[in-house]
C-alpha positions in Angstrom: 115.8 104.0 79.1 112.4 103.4 80.6 109.8 106.1 80.2 107.8 107.2 83.2 104.5 105.4 83.0 101.1 107.2 83.2 99.5 107.5 86.6 97.4 104.3 86.2 97.7 102.9 89.7 97.4 99.2 89.0 99.7 99.3 86.0 102.3 101.4 87.7 102.2 99.4 90.9 102.5 96.0 89.1 105.3 97.2 86.8 107.3 98.7 89.7 106.9 95.5 91.8 108.0 93.4 88.7 111.2 95.4 88.6 112.1 95.3 92.3 113.5 91.7 92.3 116.0 92.7 89.5 117.8 95.2 91.8 120.2 94.4 94.6 118.2 95.8 97.6 119.2 94.5 101.0 116.7 93.0 103.4 116.0 96.2 105.3 115.4 98.1 102.1 113.0 95.5 100.8 111.0 95.7 104.0 110.7 99.5 103.7 109.8 99.2 100.0 107.0 96.7 100.6 105.5 98.9 103.4 105.7 102.1 101.3 104.2 100.2 98.3 101.4 98.9 100.4 100.5 102.3 101.8 100.7 104.1 98.5 99.6 102.1 95.5 97.9 99.6 97.8 95.5 102.3 98.8 95.3 103.9 95.3 97.4 106.9 96.0 100.6 108.2 94.6 102.3 109.3 97.8 101.8 109.3 101.6 103.2 110.7 104.8 105.7 108.3 106.4 107.2 108.9 109.9 110.2 107.0 111.2 108.0 105.7 114.0 105.4 104.3 111.6 108.1 102.6 109.4 109.8 101.2 112.5 106.5 99.7 113.7 105.6 98.2 110.3 109.0 96.7 109.4 110.4 95.7 112.8 113.7 97.6 112.1 115.1 100.1 114.6 114.4 103.8 113.9 118.1 104.5 113.2 118.1 101.6 110.6 114.9 103.0 109.0 116.4 106.5 108.8 119.6 105.2 107.2 117.9 103.0 104.6 115.2 105.6 103.7 118.0 108.2 103.2 119.8 105.6 101.0 116.7 104.9 98.9 116.1 108.6 98.4 119.7 109.3 97.4 119.4 106.3 95.0 116.4 107.9 93.4 114.1 104.9 94.3 112.0 107.1 96.5 111.0 110.7 95.9 110.2 113.3 98.6 107.0 115.0 97.4 106.7 117.1 100.6 109.2 117.9 103.3 108.4 117.2 106.9 107.0 120.0 109.1 106.5 120.4 112.8 103.1 118.8 112.5 103.4 116.5 109.5 105.8 113.8 108.4 107.8 113.7 105.2 105.7 112.6 102.2 107.2 109.9 100.0 106.5 108.4 96.6 108.1 105.9 94.2 110.2 107.2 91.3 108.3 105.5 88.5 111.3 105.8 86.1 113.0 102.7 87.5 115.9 103.0 85.0 116.9 106.1 87.0 117.3 104.0 90.2 120.9 104.2 91.3 121.0 100.6 92.7 123.1 97.8 91.2 121.1 95.2 89.2 121.5 91.5 89.8 124.4 90.2 87.9 126.3 93.5 87.7 129.8 93.5 89.1 129.7 96.8 90.9 131.6 97.7 94.0 129.3 98.9 96.8 129.8 102.4 98.1 131.6 102.5 101.4 129.9 104.5 104.2 131.8 107.6 105.3 131.2 106.6 108.9 131.5 103.0 110.2 128.1 102.0 111.5 126.7 98.5 111.7 123.1 99.6 112.2 120.9 98.2 109.5 123.7 96.6 107.4 123.2 93.2 105.8 126.0 90.8 106.9 128.4 89.7 104.1 131.2 87.2 104.4 134.8 88.5 104.5 136.8 88.5 101.3 140.0 86.5 100.8 141.1 83.1 102.2 139.1 83.4 105.3 136.9 80.7 106.7 133.3 81.8 106.4 130.8 81.0 109.1 127.1 81.8 109.5 126.9 85.1 111.4 124.9 85.6 114.6 124.6 89.4 114.8 123.3 91.3 117.8 119.6 91.9 118.0 118.3 94.4 115.4 120.7 93.3 112.5 119.3 92.1 109.2 121.6 89.1 108.5 121.1 86.3 106.1 123.3 83.2 106.4 125.5 82.3 103.5 125.5 78.5 103.8 122.5 76.2 104.0 122.8 73.4 106.6 120.3 70.9 108.0 119.8 72.8 111.2 120.3 76.3 109.7 117.9 79.0 108.7 116.3 78.6 105.3 118.6 80.3 102.7 117.7 83.7 101.2 116.7 82.5 97.7 113.7 80.8 99.2 112.7 84.1 100.9 113.1 85.9 97.5 110.9 83.2 95.9 108.2 83.8 98.5 108.3 87.5 98.0 107.8 87.0 94.2 104.9 84.7 94.8 103.2 87.0 97.2 103.7 90.3 95.4 104.3 89.4 91.7 102.0 86.3 91.4 99.5 87.8 93.9 99.3 84.7 96.0 97.6 85.1 99.4 100.3 84.7 102.2 97.8 82.8 104.4 97.3 80.3 101.6 101.0 79.7 101.5 101.1 79.3 105.3 98.2 76.9 105.3 99.7 74.8 102.5 103.0 74.6 104.4 101.6 73.7 107.8 102.0 69.9 108.5 98.5 69.5 109.8 95.8 71.1 107.6 92.7 71.3 109.8 90.2 73.9 111.0 91.1 76.4 108.2 88.5 79.0 109.3 90.0 79.1 112.8 93.5 79.4 111.4 92.4 82.3 109.1 90.9 84.1 112.1 94.2 83.7 114.1 96.1 84.9 111.0 94.0 88.1 110.7 94.5 88.7 114.4 98.3 88.6 113.9 98.0 90.9 110.9 96.9 93.7 113.2 100.1 93.5 115.3 103.0 95.9 114.6 105.9 94.3 112.8 103.7 91.5 111.3 105.9 89.6 108.8 104.1 86.9 106.8 107.2 85.8 105.0 109.0 85.2 108.2 106.1 83.2 109.6 105.9 81.0 106.4 109.7 80.4 106.5 109.6 79.4 110.1 106.6 77.2 109.5 108.6 75.4 106.8 111.3 74.8 109.5 108.5 73.5 111.9 107.1 71.2 109.2 110.6 69.8 108.4 111.2 69.3 112.2 108.0 67.3 112.5 109.0 65.2 109.5 112.5 64.5 110.8 111.2 63.6 114.3 108.3 61.6 112.8 105.8 63.4 114.9 102.4 61.8 115.0 99.9 64.1 113.3 97.6 63.9 116.3 100.3 65.6 118.4 100.8 68.5 116.0 98.8 71.5 117.2 96.0 72.9 115.2 97.3 75.8 112.9 95.2 78.3 114.8 96.9 77.2 118.1 100.3 77.4 116.4 99.5 81.0 115.3 97.8 82.2 118.5 100.7 81.0 120.7 103.3 82.3 118.2 105.1 79.0 118.1 106.7 80.0 114.8 109.1 82.3 116.7 110.9 79.2 118.1 111.6 77.7 114.6 114.2 80.0 113.1 115.9 76.8 112.1 115.1 73.1 111.7 115.0 71.1 114.9 116.1 74.1 117.1 116.5 71.9 120.2 118.5 69.2 118.6 116.0 66.5 119.5 116.9 64.4 116.5 120.3 63.6 118.0 119.0 62.9 121.5 118.3 59.4 122.6 114.6 58.6 122.8 113.1 58.3 126.2 111.7 54.8 127.0 108.1 54.7 126.2 105.7 54.3 129.1 103.6 51.2 129.0 99.9 52.3 128.9 96.8 50.2 128.5 94.7 50.8 125.4 92.1 52.3 127.7 94.6 54.9 129.1 95.9 55.7 125.6 92.4 56.3 124.3 91.5 58.4 127.4 94.5 60.6 127.0 93.8 61.1 123.3 90.2 62.0 123.8 91.1 64.5 126.5 93.7 66.2 124.3 91.1 66.4 121.5 88.6 68.0 123.9 91.2 70.6 125.0 92.0 71.4 121.4 88.3 71.8 120.5 87.8 74.1 123.5 90.7 76.4 122.4 89.3 76.4 118.8 85.9 77.4 120.1 86.9 80.3 122.3 90.1 81.3 120.3 92.2 81.1 123.5 95.9 80.8 123.1 96.6 79.6 126.6 98.8 76.6 127.1 97.7 73.4 128.6 97.5 73.4 132.3 98.8 70.4 134.3 96.3 67.5 134.7 97.3 64.0 135.8 95.1 62.5 133.1 96.4 64.4 130.1 99.6 64.5 128.0 102.1 67.3 128.8 101.8 70.5 126.8 103.3 70.8 123.4 106.8 72.3 124.0 107.2 75.9 123.0 
């Protein structure tokens, strides 16, 4: 059985994060763990006050889902309540450093999950039905944390890749922005891209792993459609306009299977004129950090489709 480690913040934080991937936490629980880890050991403190509203804003989960999963983590002895909530302060939480005491199944263990006493779909991960039943990817209502079970060409990236990214970011201490920039199909204007990334970091519900996964889908879409590099937006524009939200799958609009429109015959002069105008517009956005889309102009290409 593991012995509780001494209160050496860096050692404890790293050892706990090393252990997290070996336990069968669901997606909602992992989000909560990462936020609590960031706001305790990330700020060199053993515990901190966490309200449902704060965790809701930082994870993007509904408050009822946050309440359910936090209660589960406390009951499983992953989290400890160091101070109960009062009328003026929120409940104070800390990690249980004795991870052998965590009552969560480990990867590879054949343990039956406990059935909830009351049927509630809020915050549950989606699992396929047992038996000889055809399994499909599930499209749950908004607010569910569902991972598809089968990888397809036009499906969301499978969970193992998400787990791999989590390990890279938190175990190998790789900067999420670096992973994003290396994934993006047009690596240009890195400083402007970093500025746009930091701007996104300040927004509630910022999820770097989701952005990276969606960017992988975007890069694969560009590859499949053989998009000319000059028509791929700068990474800062991609982030400012939040275009990653449209790429929860590869080729979300199914353009690969659509017949190509006949190309318009343009003179070399017209082609060069359009290209220079587009580059000018791109440079203007980079300079002022604007995320506004292209306006209509008869001498320019249509805006990149969101």
